[in-house]
Amino acid sequence: MNFQILDADYFREEDRPVVRLFGRSDDGKSVCCLVPGFEPYFYLSASGDLQKLGQTIKDRFDVVKDIEVVERFEPIGYQETKQPMLKVTTFDPRNVPEIRDEVAEMLGGGKVYETDILFRNRFLIDKGFKGMGWVSAETDTDVSKGDLLCDHVMRSSELTEVDRIANAPLKYMAFDIECLPHDGGMPTPDVSPIIMVSFSFEPAYKGHSTIVLVKKEVEGVDDDVEMFTEEADLLNRFFEIITEYDPDVITGYNINDFDVPYIVDRVKTLNESGGGIRSVVGRDSRQLSYRKIISRTMVSIPGRVVVDALPLIRQQFSLKRYTLRNVSKELLDREKLDVAPADMEEHWNDSGEKIRKFIDYARRDSELALELLLKLKLLDKYIALSRVSGVLLQDTVSGGQTNMVEHILMTEFGKQGRVMSTKPDDETSAFRRKQNENLKGGAVLEPEKGLHENVIVLDYKSLYPTIMMAHNLCYTTVVKPGTYPEEDIIRSPSKGEFVKPDIFKGVVPSVLEHLLDQRISTKQLMKKASDEGEYRVLDATQLALKILLNSFYGYSGYARARLYSLQMANSVTSIGRGNIARTEDIVCNKIGRIILRDNVAYLTDEVSDSREDDKVVKLSVAYGDTDSVFVHCRNDCDEEFAEGEFSLEDSALVGRKVASIVTASLPDPMELEFEAAAKRVLLIAKKRYAQWIFEPTNDGWEDQIKVKGLETVRRDWCELTSKMLNRVLELVLKEGDIDGSVRHVRELVDRVRNLDVQKDADIVEDLVLTKSFSKSPSSYKNKQPHLTVVENIQRRTGVRPAIGERIPFVITAGKGLFVDRAEDPEYVREHNITLDVDYYIQKQMLPPVERILGVFGVDVATLNHDSKQKGLFDFDRSPEEKVETVRRTCRGTEASAQQADQKTQSSLFDF
DNA sequence: TGGACATCCTAA
DNA sequence: TTAGTTAGGATGTCCA
């Protein structure tokens, strides 16, 4: 029988570990396969007589089953030969952590390896099985199900990997609980009962796509509402439904931090007074539990995957708030039904419309959670990451990149006879963090500030991974500087030394090569994919490969990594910095000019003659960051091309020519790529710019305004700023309409200045700022506006928003520091408090727009318009003033001076 | 008043 | 068992 691996763990059978693989078969049955015979082990290296040491260890620890002398490489550093080590096999997986410290003490200068590898991962790695991968098992062994809650239980030591792309028909379930708090505050599990639970199912459960359990008799409800008088009965039914439905994926919104811990604690409270609740939710008889690990709750359910939609959405979408209400509205365009916490008690006690509304509200919440997971395809990426990295789905969903990188490297290390380091202790990590002060990053070129036309965007494809591949940078190739002959090493600008690949090909470069090859072939398959499901899986796969490719550099400089090499990390970035500098030099000096003739791009020395219709394109680098360069194309006289003289196709010809020249100068597989052509680019500062960009598609070009770093993409600015700036950027980039921009800003400023709360309700909405409440209030050294609001809310409601939440606030009118005048928008609305319009004009509107329009000589005085104060800065200025504006612009940057000289650009300053 | 520092959030 | 990296801009507080 074939099944897809969802989860894995082990149990003890007559004092021997038996691995359990949980999964779902292609015909939709849940499966548990018991695999006996796999043994836990670890390694140690020491000087002296290993045979003798082995005997000593075996005599001392009776949990040691076997000791063997083997040959292995150490994890870090190039080594010419393997060295003898001891492989210690124990009876039980838990013996390994039990004895590792004592064993380590016996070694003196020696070390232990792989003593902290979870047994299930050890099994997956050694056997070559992958999370969400397919395996085939013999089913002929008859096995009693015992406490296992699966359709099929089997036992097999002979499992084989199966090559299959499609996923099994998985079952998804979302749930959400409602509690009855004391008096509008936060419910606490010791006193506040769970009064409702809602479920949503995909596929449906006994014909129901949702079910609501209610601790109350209610009349006139649908048949998918089940009613209980006892909370314990309701909860027992909750667990019964889960085990009966037998979902593979359990989801919900904020379930890890709220619903699951609440249920667990509530069950405990009820059982203390004889509730008799058995909270079995997994595929074995263990009861529901959670673990708190420093402000973070981890939930795992045997045989299933727990997916809290909240952290996934946080990670994947940049939103101002992550309440279920806001997320549904922004991402699903669906409204959350609402019963305010303060009104819950009233709704609950009602026996008519209100209680039915409350039930619908509860139902909608689990519906939304499931919809988020399925419609936004949140899980696709994680399933692909599991299949590519081999890590179990639960671990890709709730873990970080470290998990996956280490799993991949450990698999490869195992194959090459190399042992893996243990995780560093706190002291080591702290030391490494200190060392990391010497880790330098990418280079950011000083932008040629101002507005430019005809800019080509070139970027390096997977820069850091290709640097590691091209230069054989690896933990396994790094050597102490000066210890190997020049001809055998590659030296980075940061003075890191690595043996050449013909001496030893690094594990990381090989792994990256494999990942890159897979990505290329996956993209090929995507072009041929016929059905949508297959395309979706392939697309997620190539994305997962990209994520993994880009994880290795960060991992190499991560203080808590099993493998850490400052020398390697620094070499990657130093080569990167050298590379972008060299690229700039090639583009500006070595190439300098491109000749366009008959739709072909030539270097100046590739043409011997000069023709009438040649188009000479002069190149300069206007900006660059880490792996990209913006190449400004101008005519031979250093001026912008006249309207229509330089087409997108010309951009592409030049861009591809330049990219190929640069690529040819680089070691394989480093590659500079033509990414897009920008008609206009506005460079404000490093990491802050806007482009009107045209990306090549199969049949032509796709244009958009792309904004990086400016206030429109920052969540700590209000919507008013974003909207105003977006309009200004569009006018400037697409129309070159400075005049219109100024008019637009003046209009908005005037509206805000004379804000009518009734009439301009839409603007009031747009004045809300948000900031992330990122740490405990006591560790803030300065006052912060959102902290003021957090304190206000806590004082009024007794509930403090959770750390990590984004806090909305507005600035109210009054005297003193602005932080003290930050207030909860909700509270302001209810109490009709006046906002500080001056703050919004002076701090939110004018500075960002001045940074943009200042490029064209527009100053704050021009923008700061007040219709009630006629005369002074009236928009229809005198001719003399207009001249002054243009002159100021000309005096500005060199670029804008050049633009001002041109006829085509004069309209920009005609206001 | 002005510079150091804290804080936030983004680019890559 | 449980958190990839540095570079950099902008704002506002704190304190000399």
mmCIF file of C-alpha atoms (C1' of nucleotides) in Angstrom, chain A residues 627 689 709 715 775 780-781 806, chain B residues 5-12:
data_model
loop_
_atom_site.group_PDB
_atom_site.id
_atom_site.type_symbol
_atom_site.label_atom_id
_atom_site.label_comp_id
_atom_site.label_asym_id
_atom_site.label_seq_id
_atom_site.Cartn_x
_atom_site.Cartn_y
_atom_site.Cartn_z
ATOM 1 C CA ASP A 627 22.682 41.951 -6.274
ATOM 2 C CA TYR A 689 12.821 54.500 -4.710
ATOM 3 C CA GLY A 709 11.079 51.530 1.026
ATOM 4 C CA ARG A 715 2.991 50.022 7.844
ATOM 5 C CA LYS A 775 8.518 43.606 23.621
ATOM 6 C CA TYR A 780 11.220 50.001 26.396
ATOM 7 C CA LYS A 781 13.767 52.728 27.133
ATOM 8 C CA ARG A 806 0.172 45.632 15.893
ATOM 9 C "C1'" DC B 5 20.390 56.538 20.961
ATOM 10 C "C1'" DA B 6 16.101 53.751 20.610
ATOM 11 C "C1'" DT B 7 12.674 52.032 17.768
ATOM 12 C "C1'" DC B 8 10.366 50.520 13.759
ATOM 13 C "C1'" DC B 9 10.254 48.647 9.414
ATOM 14 C "C1'" DT B 10 11.982 47.813 5.098
ATOM 15 C "C1'" DA B 11 15.582 46.082 0.977
ATOM 16 C "C1'" DA B 12 18.206 42.600 -0.381
#
